[in-house]
XYZ file of C-alpha atoms in Angstrom:
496
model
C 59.040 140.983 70.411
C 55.367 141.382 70.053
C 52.832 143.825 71.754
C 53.852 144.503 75.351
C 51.662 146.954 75.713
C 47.828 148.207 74.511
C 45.410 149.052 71.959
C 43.097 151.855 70.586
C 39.695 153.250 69.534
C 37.388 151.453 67.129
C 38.299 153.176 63.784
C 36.610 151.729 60.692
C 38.786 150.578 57.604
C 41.064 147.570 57.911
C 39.312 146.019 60.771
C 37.637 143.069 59.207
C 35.362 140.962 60.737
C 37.200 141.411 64.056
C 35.982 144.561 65.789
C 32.848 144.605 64.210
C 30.197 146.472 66.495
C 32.815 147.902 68.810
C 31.340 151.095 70.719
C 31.457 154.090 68.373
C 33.654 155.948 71.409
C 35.599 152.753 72.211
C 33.743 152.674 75.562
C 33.108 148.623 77.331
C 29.135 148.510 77.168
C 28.790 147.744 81.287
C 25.038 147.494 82.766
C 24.302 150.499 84.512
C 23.943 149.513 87.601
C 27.557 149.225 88.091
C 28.843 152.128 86.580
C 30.150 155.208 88.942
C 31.959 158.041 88.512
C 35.953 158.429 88.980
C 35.692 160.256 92.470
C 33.676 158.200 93.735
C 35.049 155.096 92.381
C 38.316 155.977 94.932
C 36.162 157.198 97.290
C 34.800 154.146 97.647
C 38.604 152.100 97.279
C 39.993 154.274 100.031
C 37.104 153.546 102.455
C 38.480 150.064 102.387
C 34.407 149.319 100.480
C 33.607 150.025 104.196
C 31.112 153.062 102.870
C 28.968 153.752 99.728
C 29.883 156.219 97.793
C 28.319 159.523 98.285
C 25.312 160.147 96.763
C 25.473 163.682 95.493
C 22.521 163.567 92.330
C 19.378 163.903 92.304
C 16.993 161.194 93.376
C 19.917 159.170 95.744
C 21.243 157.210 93.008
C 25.259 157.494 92.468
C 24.762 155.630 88.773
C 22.500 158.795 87.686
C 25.502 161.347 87.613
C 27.997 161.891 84.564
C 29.293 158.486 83.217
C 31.564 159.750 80.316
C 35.120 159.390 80.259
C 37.340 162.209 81.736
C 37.380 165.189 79.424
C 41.142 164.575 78.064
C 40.880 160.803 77.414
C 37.410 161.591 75.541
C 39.317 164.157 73.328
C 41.300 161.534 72.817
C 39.103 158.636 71.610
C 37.357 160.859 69.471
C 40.026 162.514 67.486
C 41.334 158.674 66.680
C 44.721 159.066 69.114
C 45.396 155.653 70.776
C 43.087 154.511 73.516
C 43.302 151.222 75.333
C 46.756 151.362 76.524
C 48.944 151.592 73.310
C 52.290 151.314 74.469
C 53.812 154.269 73.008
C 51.550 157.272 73.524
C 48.695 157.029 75.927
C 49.033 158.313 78.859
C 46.802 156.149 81.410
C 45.693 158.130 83.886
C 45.131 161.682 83.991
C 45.207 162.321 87.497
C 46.913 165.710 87.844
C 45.221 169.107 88.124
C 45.140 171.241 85.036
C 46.930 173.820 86.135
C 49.839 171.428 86.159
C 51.890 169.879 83.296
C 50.564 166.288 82.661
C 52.871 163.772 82.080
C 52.715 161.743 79.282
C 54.787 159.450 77.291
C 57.024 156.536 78.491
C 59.380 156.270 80.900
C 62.203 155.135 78.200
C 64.653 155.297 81.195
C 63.460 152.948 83.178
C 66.095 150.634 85.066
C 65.813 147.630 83.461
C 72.921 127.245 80.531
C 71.160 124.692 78.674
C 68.497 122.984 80.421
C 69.305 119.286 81.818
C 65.629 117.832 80.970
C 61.885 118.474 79.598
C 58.974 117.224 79.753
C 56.879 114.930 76.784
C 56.077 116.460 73.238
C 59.116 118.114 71.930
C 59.560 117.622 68.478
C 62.058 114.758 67.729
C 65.270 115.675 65.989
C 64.673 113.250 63.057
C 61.746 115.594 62.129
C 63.528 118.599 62.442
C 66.194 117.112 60.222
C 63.842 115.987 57.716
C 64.273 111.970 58.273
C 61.035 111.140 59.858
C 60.850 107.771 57.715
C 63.557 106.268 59.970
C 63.275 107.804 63.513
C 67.050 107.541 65.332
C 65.421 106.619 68.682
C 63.528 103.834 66.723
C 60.721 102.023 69.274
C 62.486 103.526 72.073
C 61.883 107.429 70.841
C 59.814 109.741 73.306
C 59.634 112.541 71.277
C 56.580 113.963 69.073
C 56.491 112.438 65.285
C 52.978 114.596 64.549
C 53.967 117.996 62.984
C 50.293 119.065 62.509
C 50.571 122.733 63.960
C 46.760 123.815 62.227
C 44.793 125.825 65.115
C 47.546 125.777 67.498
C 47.312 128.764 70.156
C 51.041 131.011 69.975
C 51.858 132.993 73.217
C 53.114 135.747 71.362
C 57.079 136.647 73.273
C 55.065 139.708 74.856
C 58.374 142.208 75.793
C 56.994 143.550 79.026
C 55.293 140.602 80.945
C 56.777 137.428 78.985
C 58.644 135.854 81.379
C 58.663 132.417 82.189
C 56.186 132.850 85.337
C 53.531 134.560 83.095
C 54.525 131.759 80.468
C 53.862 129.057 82.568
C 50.003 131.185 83.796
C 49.283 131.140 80.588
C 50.485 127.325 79.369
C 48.060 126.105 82.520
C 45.346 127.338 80.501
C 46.033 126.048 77.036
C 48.505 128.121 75.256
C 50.241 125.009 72.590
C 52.914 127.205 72.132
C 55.180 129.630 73.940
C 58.503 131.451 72.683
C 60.984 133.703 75.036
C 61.064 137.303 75.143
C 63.256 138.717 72.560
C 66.918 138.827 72.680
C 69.278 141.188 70.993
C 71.524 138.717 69.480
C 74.722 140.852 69.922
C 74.286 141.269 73.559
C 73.594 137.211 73.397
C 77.036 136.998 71.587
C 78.511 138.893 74.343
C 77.855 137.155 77.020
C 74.956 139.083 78.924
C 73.636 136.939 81.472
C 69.969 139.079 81.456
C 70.089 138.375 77.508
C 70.523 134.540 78.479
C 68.222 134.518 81.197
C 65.083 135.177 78.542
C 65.951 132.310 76.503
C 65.358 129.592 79.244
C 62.450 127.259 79.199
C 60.496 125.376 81.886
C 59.797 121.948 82.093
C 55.960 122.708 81.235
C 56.522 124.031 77.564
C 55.940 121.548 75.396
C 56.623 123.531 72.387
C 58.625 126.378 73.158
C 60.860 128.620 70.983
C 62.932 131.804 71.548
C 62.820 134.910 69.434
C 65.919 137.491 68.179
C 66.647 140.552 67.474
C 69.756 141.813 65.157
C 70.395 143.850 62.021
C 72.998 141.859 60.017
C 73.786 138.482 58.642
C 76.844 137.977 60.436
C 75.899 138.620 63.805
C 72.193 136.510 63.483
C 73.909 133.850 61.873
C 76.834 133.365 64.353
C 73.835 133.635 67.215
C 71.286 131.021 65.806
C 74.469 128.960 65.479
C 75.525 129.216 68.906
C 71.994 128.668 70.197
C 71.990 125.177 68.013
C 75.058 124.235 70.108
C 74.171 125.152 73.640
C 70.191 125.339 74.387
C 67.170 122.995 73.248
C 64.396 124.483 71.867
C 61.622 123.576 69.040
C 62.171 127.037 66.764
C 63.893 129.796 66.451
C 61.701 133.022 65.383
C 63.431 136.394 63.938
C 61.510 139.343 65.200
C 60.524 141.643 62.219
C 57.750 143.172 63.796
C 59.521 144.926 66.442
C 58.476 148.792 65.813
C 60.258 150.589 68.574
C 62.691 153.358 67.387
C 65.621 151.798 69.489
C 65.485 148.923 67.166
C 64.401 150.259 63.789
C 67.150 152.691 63.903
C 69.789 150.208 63.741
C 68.190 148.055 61.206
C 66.925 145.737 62.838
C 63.088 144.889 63.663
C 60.348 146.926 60.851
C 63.636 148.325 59.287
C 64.234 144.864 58.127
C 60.979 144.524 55.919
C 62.624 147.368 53.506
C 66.022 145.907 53.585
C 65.281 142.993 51.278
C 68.821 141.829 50.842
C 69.725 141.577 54.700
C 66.112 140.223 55.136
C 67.099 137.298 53.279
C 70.965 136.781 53.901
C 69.769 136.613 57.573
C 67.029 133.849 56.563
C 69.065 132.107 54.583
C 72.198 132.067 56.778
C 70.169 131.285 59.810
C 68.475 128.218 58.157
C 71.508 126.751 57.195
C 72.994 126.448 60.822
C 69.772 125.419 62.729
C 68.451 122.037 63.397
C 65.281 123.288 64.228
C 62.775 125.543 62.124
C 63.240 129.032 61.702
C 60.082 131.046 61.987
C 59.455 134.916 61.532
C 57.284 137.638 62.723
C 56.303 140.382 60.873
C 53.948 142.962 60.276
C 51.410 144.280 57.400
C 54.558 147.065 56.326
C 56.352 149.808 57.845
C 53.952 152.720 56.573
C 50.096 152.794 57.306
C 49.167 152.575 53.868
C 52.069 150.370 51.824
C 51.519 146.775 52.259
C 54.855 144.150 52.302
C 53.407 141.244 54.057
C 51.907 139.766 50.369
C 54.990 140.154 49.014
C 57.561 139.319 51.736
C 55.863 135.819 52.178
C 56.607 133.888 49.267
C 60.213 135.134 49.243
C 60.335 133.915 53.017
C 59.262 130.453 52.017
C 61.460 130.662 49.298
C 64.164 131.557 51.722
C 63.811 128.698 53.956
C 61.421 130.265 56.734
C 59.544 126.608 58.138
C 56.368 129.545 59.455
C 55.380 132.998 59.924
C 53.625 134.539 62.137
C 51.855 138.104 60.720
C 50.818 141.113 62.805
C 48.094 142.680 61.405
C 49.055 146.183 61.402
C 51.932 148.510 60.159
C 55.077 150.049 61.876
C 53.647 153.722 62.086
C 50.247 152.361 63.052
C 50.914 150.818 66.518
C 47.636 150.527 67.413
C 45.242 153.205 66.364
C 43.576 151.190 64.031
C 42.111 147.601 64.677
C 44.372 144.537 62.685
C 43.705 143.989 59.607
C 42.282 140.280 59.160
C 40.923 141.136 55.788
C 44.699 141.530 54.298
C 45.574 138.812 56.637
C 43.468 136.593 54.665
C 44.492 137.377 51.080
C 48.384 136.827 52.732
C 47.232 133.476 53.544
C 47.158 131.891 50.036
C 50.260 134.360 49.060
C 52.068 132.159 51.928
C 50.508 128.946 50.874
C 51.696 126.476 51.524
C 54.188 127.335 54.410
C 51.803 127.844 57.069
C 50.677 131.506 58.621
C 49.693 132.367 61.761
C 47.822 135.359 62.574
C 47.759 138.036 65.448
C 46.420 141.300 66.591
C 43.020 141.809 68.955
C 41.694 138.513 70.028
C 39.998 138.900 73.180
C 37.218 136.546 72.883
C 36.715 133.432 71.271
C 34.406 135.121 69.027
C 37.412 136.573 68.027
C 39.416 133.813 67.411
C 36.750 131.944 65.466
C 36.855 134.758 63.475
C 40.332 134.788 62.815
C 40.371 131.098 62.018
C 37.837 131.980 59.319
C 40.496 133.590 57.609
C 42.156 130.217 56.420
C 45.257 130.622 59.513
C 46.895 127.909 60.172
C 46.954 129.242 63.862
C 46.937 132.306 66.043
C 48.989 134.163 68.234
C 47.709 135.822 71.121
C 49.347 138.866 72.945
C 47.296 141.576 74.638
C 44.298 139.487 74.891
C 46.730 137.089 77.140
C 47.978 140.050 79.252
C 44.619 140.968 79.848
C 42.900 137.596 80.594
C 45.396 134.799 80.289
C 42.175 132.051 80.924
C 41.169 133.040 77.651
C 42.888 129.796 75.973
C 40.769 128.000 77.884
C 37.649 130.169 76.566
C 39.024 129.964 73.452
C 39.216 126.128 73.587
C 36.015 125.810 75.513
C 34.046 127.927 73.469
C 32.647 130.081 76.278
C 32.963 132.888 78.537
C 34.207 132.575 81.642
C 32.609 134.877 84.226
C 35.660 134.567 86.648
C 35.821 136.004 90.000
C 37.716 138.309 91.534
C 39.282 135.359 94.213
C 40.165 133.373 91.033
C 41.961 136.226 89.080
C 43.678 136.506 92.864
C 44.600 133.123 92.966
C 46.246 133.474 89.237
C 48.336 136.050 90.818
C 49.280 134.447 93.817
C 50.577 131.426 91.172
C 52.680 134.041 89.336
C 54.405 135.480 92.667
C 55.115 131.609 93.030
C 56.624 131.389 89.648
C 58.406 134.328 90.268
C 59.675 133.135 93.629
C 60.933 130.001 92.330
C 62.065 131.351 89.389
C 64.146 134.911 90.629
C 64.484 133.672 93.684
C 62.654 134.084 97.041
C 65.468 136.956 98.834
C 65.023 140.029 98.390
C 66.288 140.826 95.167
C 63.840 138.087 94.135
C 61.025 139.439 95.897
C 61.248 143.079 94.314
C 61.756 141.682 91.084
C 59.351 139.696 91.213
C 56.498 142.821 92.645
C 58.278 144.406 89.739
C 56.849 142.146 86.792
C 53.648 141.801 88.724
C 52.916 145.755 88.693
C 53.939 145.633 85.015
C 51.606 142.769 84.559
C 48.442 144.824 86.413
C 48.492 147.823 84.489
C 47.233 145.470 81.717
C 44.819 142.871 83.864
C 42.942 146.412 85.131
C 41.681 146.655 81.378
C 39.889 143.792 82.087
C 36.041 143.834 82.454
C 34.156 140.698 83.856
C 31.546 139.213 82.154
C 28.537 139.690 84.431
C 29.144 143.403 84.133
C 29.115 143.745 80.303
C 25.622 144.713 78.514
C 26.724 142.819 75.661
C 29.649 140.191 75.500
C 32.359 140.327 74.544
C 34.289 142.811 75.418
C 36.501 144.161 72.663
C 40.513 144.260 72.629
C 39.786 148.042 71.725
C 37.307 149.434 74.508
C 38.589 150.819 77.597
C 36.384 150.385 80.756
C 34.624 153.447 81.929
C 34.769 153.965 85.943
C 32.643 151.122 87.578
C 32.138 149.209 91.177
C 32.720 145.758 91.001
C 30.690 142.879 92.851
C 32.646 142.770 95.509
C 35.298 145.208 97.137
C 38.271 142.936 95.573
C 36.568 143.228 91.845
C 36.913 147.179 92.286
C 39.954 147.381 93.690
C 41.354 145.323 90.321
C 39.556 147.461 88.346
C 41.494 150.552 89.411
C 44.311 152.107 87.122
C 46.176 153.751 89.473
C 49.737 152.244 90.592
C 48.838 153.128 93.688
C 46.140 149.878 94.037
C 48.648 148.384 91.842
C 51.081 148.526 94.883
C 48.271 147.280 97.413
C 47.597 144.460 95.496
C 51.097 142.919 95.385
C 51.192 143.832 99.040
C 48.564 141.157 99.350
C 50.797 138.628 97.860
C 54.536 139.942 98.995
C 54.381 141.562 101.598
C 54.455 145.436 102.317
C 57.151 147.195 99.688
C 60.350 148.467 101.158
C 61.324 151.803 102.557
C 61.184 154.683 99.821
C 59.674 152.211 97.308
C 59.478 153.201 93.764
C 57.527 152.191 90.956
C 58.271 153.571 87.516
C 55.709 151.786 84.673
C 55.625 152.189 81.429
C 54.223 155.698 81.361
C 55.375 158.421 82.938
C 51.410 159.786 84.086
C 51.192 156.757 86.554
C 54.307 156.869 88.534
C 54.149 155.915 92.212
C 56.971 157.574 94.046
């Protein structure tokens, strides 16, 4: 599981290069001329962008009144709390009147076969098994003999959006390598069909792995071995960066980065019954200030891990602090020479140059995808893309597609599909375009202030409230059903 949710204010220390110059109140610099305030911002959304906003200060111009963020979420950038949509505290919108008890948190309640045939570049078994002098396909083999993997781009297996619709957005714009959303390997052991479903792969992943969850040797082992029998994938990744109490409690996730005999009876037994690499994700360490990664990786190698993949913060930091690429770059010669691929606030290819500065072999993007998934292509293109607000449109009209084909088009399918969508916009709504920045690029850290787009569709994605989260999919499905709920992640953005 990586980040399936959001980010924080600028705070220096650990940062590194990437971050450097972020606004001081973690605040996307956007030209004046587009900035409003939050009244009339839905003034103007629920007048269908029929009507200007009213112009109530002085001298007729709407851009001249208060810009700042709203009182609470200003406390909160400047005491350090988390800003930008971190998963587990912020609260995203602070609609309610003060008299009343805000909501806050997340809604922890919430309700929540082996593919026939794939397309070119899968890795050829005689690789994986280590006999690539004498391939056992010979002239006739289709598979991929080159294992260079250096500045690959890694879909990170996002837990909230990273299906295989938002897999295959974000493949059509360049991400080399995609892996399912994590599965909790006893529920895979017993059967759960929803455990199963997150471990298949469409035809369009190239290089696709799936990622697990579990505590103890037994159980992982007996999983990656029954994976090895029944599904066809290019790696299998342990998730050791998972933070969330539900899995750090039992063990498993974090918890495993302190439990250094499990950590490696897992690796070890898990390596021995796979014909494909193991991989691993973890993070810096479990507390803010006591490191692991530097001395977790050579043990890892040692243990038979084929790659690892390193988050750049701790367990009890989330994301109230930007990664750390500095310490990612001192763990890249302590991992040398398995290969390391790095993660944590790329939103621009400045950023990922950046990163790749550090001596990565790769990089795995997560937020950054959820907000923008075109930005493999800006990443491989070396620009920014000033998309419009019909393109980002047409993006989601591809993933209601996806989701159609993939859950089914009834009505089961339909809801579920609206379902991941809504999930997907409370992230894309973070997004600002490019001809509205005062200075590019925008960083994985700022949270846009209250702004009109260029056009009526532009503003209407901007908005965080699930409410315009519901009109949007409406657009693309069809009106929701009688007594429709919506419960996201946090509990201050409900739509009932």
């Amino acid at each position: 599981m990586a980040e399936g949710a959001a980010e924080a204010p600028a705070e220096s220390g650990g940062g590194g290069d990437l971050g450097a110059g972020a606004l001081e109140r973690g605040v996307a610099p956007i030209k004046s001329r587009y900035l409003t305030t939050k009244e009339q911002f839905h003034e103007f959304l629920e007048a269908g962008g029929r009507e200007k906003p009213s112009q109530e200060t002085s001298g007729g111009n709407h851009y001249d009144c208060d810009l700042s963020e709203p009182e609470a979420k200003r406390i909160r950038l400047e005491d350090g709390q988390p800003g930008e949509g971190a998963t587990e505290e912020a609260a995203e919108h602070l609609e309610q009147p003060q008299t009343q008890k805000r909501a806050r948190g997340q809604n922890k309640a919430r309700p929540h076969i082996k593919p026939s045939h794939y397309d070119k570049n899968r890795l050829c078994p005689s690789i994986v098994q280590e006999s690539a002098a004498k391939c056992f396909f010979g002239d006739r083999c289709r598979f991929l003999h080159d294992l260079d993997i250096s500045g690959k781009l890694y879909l990170a297996p996002l837990t909230t959006c990273g299906n295989l619709p938002f897999r295959r957005i974000c493949k059509r714009y360049g991400a080399d390598v995609t892996c399912g959303e994590m599965a909790v390997c006893t529920n895979l052991l017993q059967g759960q069909t929803s455990e199963w479903a997150l471990l298949k792969r469409h035809p369009c992943e190239d290089i696709f792995g799936v990622q697990l969850e579990g505590a103890f040797p037994d159980t992982m082992t007996k999983c990656a071995e029954l994976l090895n029998r029944t599904i066809e994938v290019d790696f299998v990744d342990i998730n050791v960066g998972c933070p969330i109490d539900l899995v750090y409690k039992k063990g498993g996730g974090c918890a495993l980065m302190n439990r250094s005999a499990k950590f490696q009876q897992i690796v070890r037994g898990m390596d021995q019954v796979l014909d494909v690499p193991l991989t691993v994700k973890i993070r810096t360490g479990v507390q803010e200030r006591v490191n692991l990664a530097h001395r977790l990786l050579p043990k890892l190698r040692d243990w038979g891990a084929a790659l690892v993949t390193l988050h750049g913060r701790s367990r009890e930091q989330r994301y109230t602090k930007l990664a750390d690429w500095q310490y990612i770059k001192q763990c890249v010669a302590a991992a040398s020479p398995m290969p390391l691929f790095g993660n944590g606030d790329i939103l621009s290819y400045e950023d990922a140059n950046c990163a790749m500065q550090t001596g990565v072999t790769g990089i795995m993007i997560a937020r950054g995808a959820l907000l923008k998934p075109w930005l493999f292509t800006e990443i491989k293109e070396q620009r920014h893309w000033d998309i419009s607000s019909s393109e980002r449109l047409d993006i989601l009209r591809d993933f209601t597609n996806y989701g159609l084909e993939h859950w089914g088009s009834d009505t089961q399918g339909v809801e579920k599909t609206r379902r991941f969508l809504l999930e997907w916009l409370s992230f894309l709504c973070r997004y600002v375009p490019v001809g509205l920045l005062e200075r590019l690029p925008q960083r994985i850290n700022e949270r846009p202030p209250y702004y009109l787009g260029r056009d009526y569709l532009e503003t209407l994605m901007a908005s965080q409230r699930a409410a315009d989260w519901i009109r949007i999919s409406e657009m693309l499905l069809g009106p929701v059903p009688p007594n429709f709920v919506f419960v996201p992640k946090h509990k201050a953005n409900a739509y009932k």
